Tab-separated table of C-alpha atoms in Angstrom:
chain	number	residue	atom	x	y	z
A	1	MET	CA	-41.095	25.318	-2.401
A	2	ARG	CA	-44.198	23.883	-0.825
A	3	HIS	CA	-47.561	24.442	-2.496
A	4	PHE	CA	-50.600	24.616	-0.154
A	5	LEU	CA	-54.040	23.685	-1.441
A	6	PHE	CA	-56.941	25.488	0.233
A	7	LEU	CA	-60.126	23.459	0.128
A	8	THR	CA	-63.513	25.123	0.539
A	9	ALA	CA	-66.687	23.419	1.680
A	10	THR	CA	-70.284	24.468	2.170
A	11	LEU	CA	-71.319	24.092	5.764
A	12	THR	CA	-74.915	23.353	6.711
A	13	LEU	CA	-75.429	24.974	10.029
A	14	ALA	CA	-77.863	23.169	12.287
A	15	GLY	CA	-78.233	25.645	15.041
A	16	GLY	CA	-75.702	26.925	17.455
A	17	THR	CA	-72.678	29.013	16.661
A	18	ALA	CA	-70.368	27.823	13.900
A	19	GLN	CA	-66.644	27.945	14.733
A	20	ALA	CA	-63.865	27.815	12.158
A	21	GLN	CA	-60.811	25.715	13.099
A	22	VAL	CA	-57.333	27.119	12.578
A	23	ASP	CA	-54.339	24.799	12.040
A	24	THR	CA	-51.327	25.825	14.089
A	25	VAL	CA	-47.680	24.800	14.000
A	26	ARG	CA	-46.437	23.872	17.447
A	27	ALA	CA	-42.929	24.644	18.529
A	28	SER	CA	-40.954	21.629	19.711
A	29	THR	CA	-41.204	21.083	23.405
A	30	LEU	CA	-38.093	18.844	23.446
A	31	PRO	CA	-35.103	20.088	25.452
A	32	PRO	CA	-32.213	21.208	23.166
A	33	ALA	CA	-30.132	18.124	23.919
A	34	GLN	CA	-32.966	15.739	23.048
A	35	LEU	CA	-33.860	17.746	19.944
A	36	ALA	CA	-30.230	17.636	18.837
A	37	GLU	CA	-30.121	13.857	19.327
A	38	LYS	CA	-33.332	13.416	17.334
A	39	LEU	CA	-32.001	15.534	14.457
A	40	TYR	CA	-28.667	13.733	14.636
A	41	ASN	CA	-30.359	10.330	14.326
A	42	SER	CA	-32.370	11.620	11.381
A	43	GLY	CA	-29.145	12.787	9.736
A	44	VAL	CA	-27.533	9.387	10.244
A	45	ALA	CA	-30.560	7.673	8.685
A	46	LYS	CA	-30.412	9.986	5.658
A	47	TYR	CA	-26.681	9.398	5.337
A	48	ASN	CA	-27.291	5.655	5.269
A	49	GLN	CA	-29.836	6.252	2.504
A	50	LYS	CA	-27.143	8.269	0.636
A	51	SER	CA	-29.297	11.405	0.918
A	52	TYR	CA	-26.210	13.397	1.782
A	53	ARG	CA	-27.523	16.943	1.351
A	54	ALA	CA	-30.562	16.196	3.493
A	55	ALA	CA	-28.281	14.591	6.094
A	56	ILE	CA	-26.153	17.737	6.286
A	57	LEU	CA	-29.246	19.861	6.898
A	58	ASP	CA	-30.161	17.648	9.845
A	59	PHE	CA	-26.642	17.782	11.265
A	60	ASP	CA	-26.702	21.589	10.843
A	61	LYS	CA	-29.898	21.753	12.893
A	62	ALA	CA	-28.524	19.370	15.506
A	63	LEU	CA	-25.474	21.601	15.938
A	64	ALA	CA	-27.665	24.708	16.136
A	65	ALA	CA	-29.499	23.065	19.047
A	66	LYS	CA	-26.309	21.743	20.661
A	67	PRO	CA	-23.116	23.516	19.488
A	68	ASP	CA	-20.812	21.167	21.432
A	69	PHE	CA	-22.182	17.984	19.808
A	70	ALA	CA	-18.954	16.215	18.760
A	71	LYS	CA	-20.695	13.293	17.033
A	72	ALA	CA	-22.698	15.678	14.852
A	73	TYR	CA	-19.496	17.415	13.706
A	74	TYR	CA	-17.940	14.029	13.013
A	75	ASN	CA	-20.865	12.753	10.967
A	76	ARG	CA	-21.283	16.002	9.089
A	77	ALA	CA	-17.589	15.753	8.216
A	78	THR	CA	-18.065	12.182	7.007
A	79	THR	CA	-21.011	13.298	4.889
A	80	ARG	CA	-19.020	16.161	3.398
A	81	TYR	CA	-16.252	13.711	2.571
A	82	GLU	CA	-18.743	11.627	0.576
A	83	LEU	CA	-19.690	14.810	-1.310
A	84	LYS	CA	-15.970	15.425	-1.998
A	85	GLU	CA	-16.125	18.629	0.037
A	86	TYR	CA	-12.800	17.835	1.627
A	87	GLN	CA	-11.784	21.160	3.162
A	88	PRO	CA	-15.115	21.681	4.967
A	89	ALA	CA	-14.844	18.057	6.080
A	90	VAL	CA	-11.425	18.775	7.631
A	91	GLN	CA	-12.878	21.764	9.460
A	92	ASP	CA	-15.640	19.623	10.932
A	93	TYR	CA	-13.158	16.926	11.941
A	94	ASP	CA	-11.117	19.661	13.642
A	95	GLN	CA	-14.159	20.616	15.708
A	96	ALA	CA	-14.908	16.994	16.589
A	97	ILE	CA	-11.305	16.477	17.739
A	98	GLN	CA	-11.327	19.663	19.787
A	99	LEU	CA	-14.486	18.517	21.552
A	100	ASP	CA	-13.486	14.856	21.912
A	101	PRO	CA	-9.723	14.380	21.476
A	102	ALA	CA	-9.721	10.807	22.820
A	103	THR	CA	-11.774	9.245	20.009
A	104	PHE	CA	-9.915	7.735	17.043
A	105	GLY	CA	-12.611	8.164	14.372
A	106	PRO	CA	-12.198	11.897	13.685
A	107	TYR	CA	-8.419	11.474	13.328
A	108	PHE	CA	-8.885	8.665	10.812
A	109	GLY	CA	-11.532	10.608	8.901
A	110	ARG	CA	-9.395	13.737	8.824
A	111	ALA	CA	-6.481	11.674	7.530
A	112	GLN	CA	-8.641	10.433	4.652
A	113	ALA	CA	-9.738	13.975	3.820
A	114	LYS	CA	-6.154	15.263	3.958
A	115	GLU	CA	-5.074	12.487	1.610
A	116	ALA	CA	-7.791	13.637	-0.784
A	117	LEU	CA	-6.372	17.181	-0.467
A	118	ASN	CA	-2.907	15.825	-1.358
A	119	GLN	CA	-1.474	16.427	2.107
A	120	PRO	CA	0.233	13.062	2.755
A	121	ALA	CA	2.461	14.184	5.635
A	122	GLU	CA	-0.490	15.576	7.592
A	123	ALA	CA	-2.547	12.478	6.745
A	124	GLU	CA	0.232	10.219	8.044
A	125	GLN	CA	0.230	12.079	11.366
A	126	ASP	CA	-3.521	11.599	11.730
A	127	TYR	CA	-3.343	7.889	10.872
A	128	SER	CA	-0.644	7.587	13.526
A	129	LYS	CA	-2.895	9.205	16.133
A	130	ALA	CA	-5.824	6.990	15.125
A	131	ALA	CA	-3.635	3.878	15.470
A	132	GLU	CA	-2.346	5.102	18.832
A	133	LEU	CA	-5.901	5.558	20.140
A	134	LYS	CA	-7.217	2.287	18.705
A	135	ALA	CA	-4.453	-0.179	17.984
A	136	ASP	CA	-6.875	-2.878	16.844
A	137	TYR	CA	-8.310	-0.721	14.040
A	138	ALA	CA	-6.612	-2.290	11.019
A	139	PRO	CA	-7.409	0.441	8.440
A	140	ALA	CA	-5.401	3.033	10.378
A	141	TRP	CA	-2.280	0.870	10.081
A	142	TYR	CA	-3.093	-0.090	6.504
A	143	TYR	CA	-3.523	3.440	5.163
A	144	ARG	CA	-0.439	4.692	6.968
A	145	GLY	CA	1.461	1.791	5.477
A	146	ALA	CA	0.220	2.728	2.017
A	147	LEU	CA	1.467	6.293	2.455
A	148	ARG	CA	4.850	5.040	3.627
A	149	PHE	CA	5.025	2.658	0.676
A	150	GLU	CA	4.323	5.512	-1.731
A	151	LYS	CA	7.194	7.573	-0.339
A	152	GLY	CA	9.564	4.605	-0.598
A	153	ASP	CA	9.884	3.773	3.110
A	154	PHE	CA	9.286	0.089	2.508
A	155	GLN	CA	10.497	-1.286	5.832
A	156	ALA	CA	8.192	1.051	7.766
A	157	ALA	CA	5.367	0.204	5.373
A	158	LYS	CA	5.881	-3.502	6.017
A	159	THR	CA	5.729	-2.919	9.768
A	160	ASP	CA	2.398	-1.128	9.333
A	161	PHE	CA	0.968	-3.878	7.142
A	162	ASP	CA	2.136	-6.395	9.763
A	163	GLN	CA	0.109	-4.487	12.345
A	164	ALA	CA	-2.931	-4.292	10.069
A	165	ILE	CA	-2.838	-8.067	9.568
A	166	LYS	CA	-2.392	-8.614	13.300
A	167	ALA	CA	-5.476	-6.486	13.957
A	168	ASP	CA	-7.507	-8.142	11.190
A	169	PRO	CA	-6.098	-11.404	9.778
A	170	ALA	CA	-8.841	-11.426	7.119
A	171	TYR	CA	-7.812	-8.037	5.678
A	172	ALA	CA	-7.040	-9.120	2.096
A	173	TYR	CA	-5.774	-5.709	0.976
A	174	ALA	CA	-3.244	-5.641	3.802
A	175	TRP	CA	-1.905	-9.048	2.742
A	176	HIS	CA	-1.755	-7.829	-0.865
A	177	ASP	CA	0.072	-4.606	-0.078
A	178	ARG	CA	2.471	-6.362	2.258
A	179	GLY	CA	3.222	-8.653	-0.676
A	180	SER	CA	4.070	-5.633	-2.815
A	181	THR	CA	6.270	-4.294	-0.023
A	182	GLN	CA	8.051	-7.650	0.290
A	183	ARG	CA	8.653	-7.495	-3.434
A	184	LYS	CA	10.226	-4.038	-3.104
A	185	LEU	CA	12.433	-5.435	-0.334
A	186	ASN	CA	13.387	-8.306	-2.666
A	187	ASN	CA	11.748	-10.904	-0.414
A	188	LEU	CA	10.214	-12.680	-3.388
A	189	PRO	CA	9.078	-15.969	-1.773
A	190	ALA	CA	7.420	-13.995	1.054
A	191	ALA	CA	5.741	-11.717	-1.493
A	192	ILE	CA	4.328	-14.716	-3.356
A	193	GLN	CA	3.004	-16.145	-0.074
A	194	ASP	CA	1.297	-12.854	0.786
A	195	TYR	CA	-0.351	-12.529	-2.636
A	196	THR	CA	-1.520	-16.135	-2.329
A	197	LYS	CA	-3.029	-15.411	1.087
A	198	ALA	CA	-4.791	-12.320	-0.256
A	199	LEU	CA	-6.318	-14.411	-3.048
A	200	SER	CA	-7.443	-17.096	-0.609
A	201	LEU	CA	-9.285	-14.413	1.358
A	202	GLN	CA	-10.654	-12.573	-1.666
A	203	PRO	CA	-10.492	-14.632	-4.886
A	204	ASP	CA	-11.721	-11.714	-7.009
A	205	LEU	CA	-8.786	-9.508	-5.979
A	206	LEU	CA	-7.293	-9.659	-9.451
A	207	PRO	CA	-4.383	-7.253	-8.836
A	208	ALA	CA	-2.993	-9.876	-6.453
A	209	LEU	CA	-3.045	-12.418	-9.269
A	210	LEU	CA	-1.303	-10.018	-11.634
A	211	ASN	CA	1.314	-9.046	-9.058
A	212	ARG	CA	1.949	-12.655	-8.073
A	213	ALA	CA	2.564	-13.453	-11.723
A	214	ALA	CA	5.090	-10.620	-12.005
A	215	THR	CA	6.831	-11.762	-8.827
A	216	LYS	CA	7.039	-15.356	-10.024
A	217	ARG	CA	8.515	-14.144	-13.296
A	218	ARG	CA	11.100	-12.092	-11.444
A	219	ALA	CA	11.909	-15.154	-9.302
A	220	GLY	CA	12.504	-17.201	-12.458
A	221	ASP	CA	9.297	-19.258	-12.250
A	222	LEU	CA	8.149	-18.566	-15.798
A	223	LYS	CA	5.732	-21.505	-15.855
A	224	GLY	CA	4.035	-20.330	-12.654
A	225	ALA	CA	3.932	-16.751	-13.918
A	226	LEU	CA	2.317	-17.857	-17.167
A	227	GLN	CA	-0.337	-19.808	-15.259
A	228	ASP	CA	-1.211	-16.699	-13.252
A	229	TYR	CA	-1.316	-14.481	-16.336
A	230	ASN	CA	-3.553	-17.016	-18.095
A	231	GLU	CA	-5.931	-17.088	-15.127
A	232	TYR	CA	-5.998	-13.298	-14.905
A	233	LEU	CA	-6.656	-12.833	-18.626
A	234	SER	CA	-9.408	-15.435	-18.562
A	235	LYS	CA	-11.230	-13.099	-16.171
A	236	LYS	CA	-10.183	-9.691	-17.460
A	237	LYS	CA	-9.448	-9.282	-21.140
A	238	ASP	CA	-9.135	-5.483	-21.363
A	239	ASN	CA	-5.792	-4.953	-19.623
A	240	ALA	CA	-2.993	-4.046	-22.019
A	241	LEU	CA	-0.394	-4.336	-19.253
A	242	ALA	CA	-1.400	-7.931	-18.513
A	243	PHE	CA	-1.095	-8.919	-22.179
A	244	THR	CA	2.287	-7.182	-22.381
A	245	ASN	CA	3.589	-8.934	-19.284
A	246	ARG	CA	2.371	-12.315	-20.477
A	247	GLY	CA	3.983	-11.569	-23.818
A	248	SER	CA	7.251	-10.790	-22.060
A	249	THR	CA	7.010	-14.083	-20.169
A	250	ARG	CA	6.432	-15.975	-23.408
A	251	PHE	CA	9.359	-14.102	-24.965
A	252	GLU	CA	11.605	-15.253	-22.110
A	253	GLN	CA	10.382	-18.824	-22.682
A	254	GLY	CA	11.337	-18.571	-26.346
A	255	ASP	CA	7.715	-18.555	-27.538
A	256	TYR	CA	8.143	-15.592	-29.878
A	257	LYS	CA	4.951	-16.180	-31.863
A	258	GLY	CA	2.967	-16.298	-28.628
A	259	ALA	CA	4.730	-13.124	-27.523
A	260	VAL	CA	3.785	-11.361	-30.775
A	261	ALA	CA	0.155	-12.396	-30.273
A	262	ASP	CA	0.109	-10.926	-26.785
A	263	PHE	CA	1.854	-7.688	-27.737
A	264	THR	CA	-0.607	-7.357	-30.614
A	265	GLN	CA	-3.499	-7.642	-28.155
A	266	ALA	CA	-1.851	-4.960	-26.026
A	267	VAL	CA	-1.471	-2.413	-28.833
A	268	GLU	CA	-5.005	-3.102	-30.043
A	269	LEU	CA	-6.238	-2.227	-26.554
A	270	ASP	CA	-3.929	0.778	-26.220
A	271	GLY	CA	-2.365	2.153	-29.366
A	272	SER	CA	-0.292	4.642	-27.373
A	273	TYR	CA	1.485	1.931	-25.375
A	274	ALA	CA	5.054	2.442	-26.591
A	275	PHE	CA	6.422	-0.366	-24.423
A	276	ALA	CA	4.210	-2.938	-26.150
A	277	TRP	CA	5.189	-1.698	-29.624
A	278	ASN	CA	8.883	-1.989	-28.770
A	279	ASN	CA	8.426	-5.434	-27.242
A	280	ARG	CA	6.683	-6.639	-30.366
A	281	ALA	CA	9.599	-5.246	-32.366
A	282	ALA	CA	11.947	-7.367	-30.243
A	283	ALA	CA	9.816	-10.459	-30.851
A	284	TYR	CA	9.768	-9.807	-34.594
A	285	LEU	CA	13.571	-9.537	-34.516
A	286	LYS	CA	13.697	-13.026	-32.991
A	287	LEU	CA	11.358	-14.249	-35.747
A	288	GLU	CA	13.617	-12.521	-38.322
A	289	ASP	CA	10.734	-10.394	-39.615
A	290	PHE	CA	12.894	-7.292	-39.854
A	291	GLN	CA	10.437	-5.094	-41.758
A	292	LYS	CA	7.836	-5.478	-39.036
A	293	ALA	CA	10.466	-5.028	-36.321
A	294	ASN	CA	11.564	-1.788	-37.972
A	295	ALA	CA	7.973	-0.562	-38.254
A	296	ASP	CA	7.129	-1.370	-34.625
A	297	ALA	CA	10.278	0.219	-33.224
A	298	THR	CA	9.596	3.313	-35.312
A	299	LYS	CA	6.070	3.456	-33.870
A	300	ALA	CA	7.454	3.198	-30.334
A	301	ILE	CA	9.862	6.060	-31.056
A	302	SER	CA	7.048	8.195	-32.469
A	303	LEU	CA	5.229	7.722	-29.142
A	304	ASN	CA	8.334	8.297	-27.018
A	305	ALA	CA	11.254	10.075	-28.660
A	306	GLN	CA	13.467	9.293	-25.634
A	307	TYR	CA	12.965	5.521	-25.795
A	308	ALA	CA	16.535	4.185	-25.900
A	309	GLU	CA	15.582	0.494	-26.216
A	310	ALA	CA	13.408	1.240	-29.237
A	311	TYR	CA	16.321	2.942	-31.002
A	312	LEU	CA	18.491	-0.069	-30.185
A	313	ASN	CA	15.950	-2.499	-31.640
A	314	ARG	CA	15.387	-0.381	-34.701
A	315	GLY	CA	19.130	-0.278	-35.213
A	316	HIS	CA	19.214	-4.090	-35.225
A	317	ALA	CA	16.327	-4.246	-37.698
A	318	ARG	CA	17.923	-1.703	-40.030
A	319	GLU	CA	21.242	-3.497	-39.915
A	320	MET	CA	19.515	-6.646	-41.164
A	321	LEU	CA	17.625	-4.598	-43.793
A	322	ARG	CA	20.992	-3.490	-45.188
A	323	GLN	CA	20.636	0.089	-43.918
A	324	PRO	CA	23.985	0.431	-42.113
A	325	ASP	CA	24.032	4.229	-41.817
A	326	ALA	CA	20.543	4.338	-40.346
A	327	ALA	CA	21.433	1.479	-38.001
A	328	CYS	CA	24.517	3.339	-36.786
A	329	GLN	CA	22.476	6.482	-36.149
A	330	ASP	CA	19.969	4.515	-34.085
A	331	TRP	CA	22.608	2.772	-32.005
A	332	ARG	CA	24.360	6.056	-31.281
A	333	LYS	CA	21.028	7.597	-30.294
A	334	ALA	CA	20.411	4.709	-27.917
A	335	ALA	CA	23.820	5.343	-26.337
A	336	GLU	CA	23.122	9.071	-26.128
A	337	LEU	CA	19.936	8.251	-24.199
A	338	GLY	CA	21.878	6.180	-21.681
A	339	LEU	CA	22.013	2.705	-23.239
A	340	GLU	CA	25.773	2.281	-23.500
A	341	VAL	CA	25.436	-1.027	-25.386
A	342	GLY	CA	24.462	1.086	-28.394
A	343	ASN	CA	28.072	2.250	-28.715
A	344	THR	CA	29.192	-1.376	-28.488
A	345	HIS	CA	26.936	-2.379	-31.387
A	346	ALA	CA	28.080	0.622	-33.396
A	347	ALA	CA	31.735	-0.260	-32.835
A	348	ASN	CA	31.225	-3.945	-33.577
A	349	SER	CA	29.434	-3.104	-36.818
A	350	GLY	CA	32.197	-0.830	-38.021
A	351	CYS	CA	30.259	2.439	-37.744
A	352	GLY	CA	32.540	5.315	-38.622
A	353	ALA	CA	32.897	8.518	-36.682
A	354	GLN	CA	29.919	10.881	-36.828
C-alpha cells in the first residue's frame, strides 16, 4: 500500500489572487496496441531481472489492452513456468498457439511444462511440432531424444541426438546423451568417442567423465576406466557411486585392498548404500577376512532383504567361519531370490535337504 505525505506550507501573499494547484493523474493517451507493447516490454525487462510476479502483472495489463497479443501469452507462460505454475503456463501456451500456430517457441515451452506435469507423451508431441517448425533448433531434438531414451526407444533417441548435434555441433549435452544411447545400443567405442567429444566441449561436464569410465570398464579397458575415475574423484569427492565403481574396477584388477578403501569411502558417504556394503564383503572374502565379509554382507541384507548376491557372499563367509548350516541357509536363500548358483554351492558343500 502506498503512503502519501501531505506537506503544508505558509504562503505569503503579495497581492493578487492566490490559486491552489491540484495534482491530477492523466489517463494514457497511447492507442491500445502501443500501450500493450509498452507493458509487454516492461514485463520482459522485469522477467530478465527475475522479478517474475511483477512481470506477470505487466503481461496481464498488456493482454487487457490487447487480448490477441500472442507474444504476451507466450512470455506470461514462460514466466509462470519459472514460478513452477505449470498448468497455468500450459493454458497460456495454448492461447499463444491458437493465435500464432506457426511459431515453434510456444510448442517447445508447452512441451517443457507438460514434462514438468509428468505428461511425457504430450510433451513428445510438442517437441516434435517444435522441431518440425524449426529444424535447426537443437533443444527440440535433444529433449525429444531424452524422452525417447527414458522410454527405452534407444534407436529413435539416437536419431534425435544426431539431429541435435547437426543443428548445434557444440551442444555438449547432446554429445553426452548420444554417448549414453550408444552405450545402450552396445556401441561402446562410439559411446566413448561421444563422451570424449562432450568433455572437449565442456570440460566440467563431470557425468561424461563418470560415464566414459563405466563404458571403458565394460569394454575391458580397466586401466583407462581407472584413469577416468581418478580424474573424476579428484574433482568431486562426495559421490558414493563413483567410489563404488572405482572400487569395482580395482576389484577386477585384483587390487582388493584398494577396492576395500573405495567401498569404505562409499559407505561413509552413504550408509544406506547396500551395493557398496556387499561389494566390500566380496573384497574382504578375497582378502580372507571372513569376519568382516560376514558383517558387511549382513549389513547389506539388513538394508535390502531381497539382495541375492549378499546372501551368496554371506554364505561363503559363513562356510569359511565353520558355520555350515548358516552357509547352506544363505545359499538357498540366494537361489530362492533368483541366483541359481546358490543351489550349486549348496550341493557342492554337501548341504542336506531342508
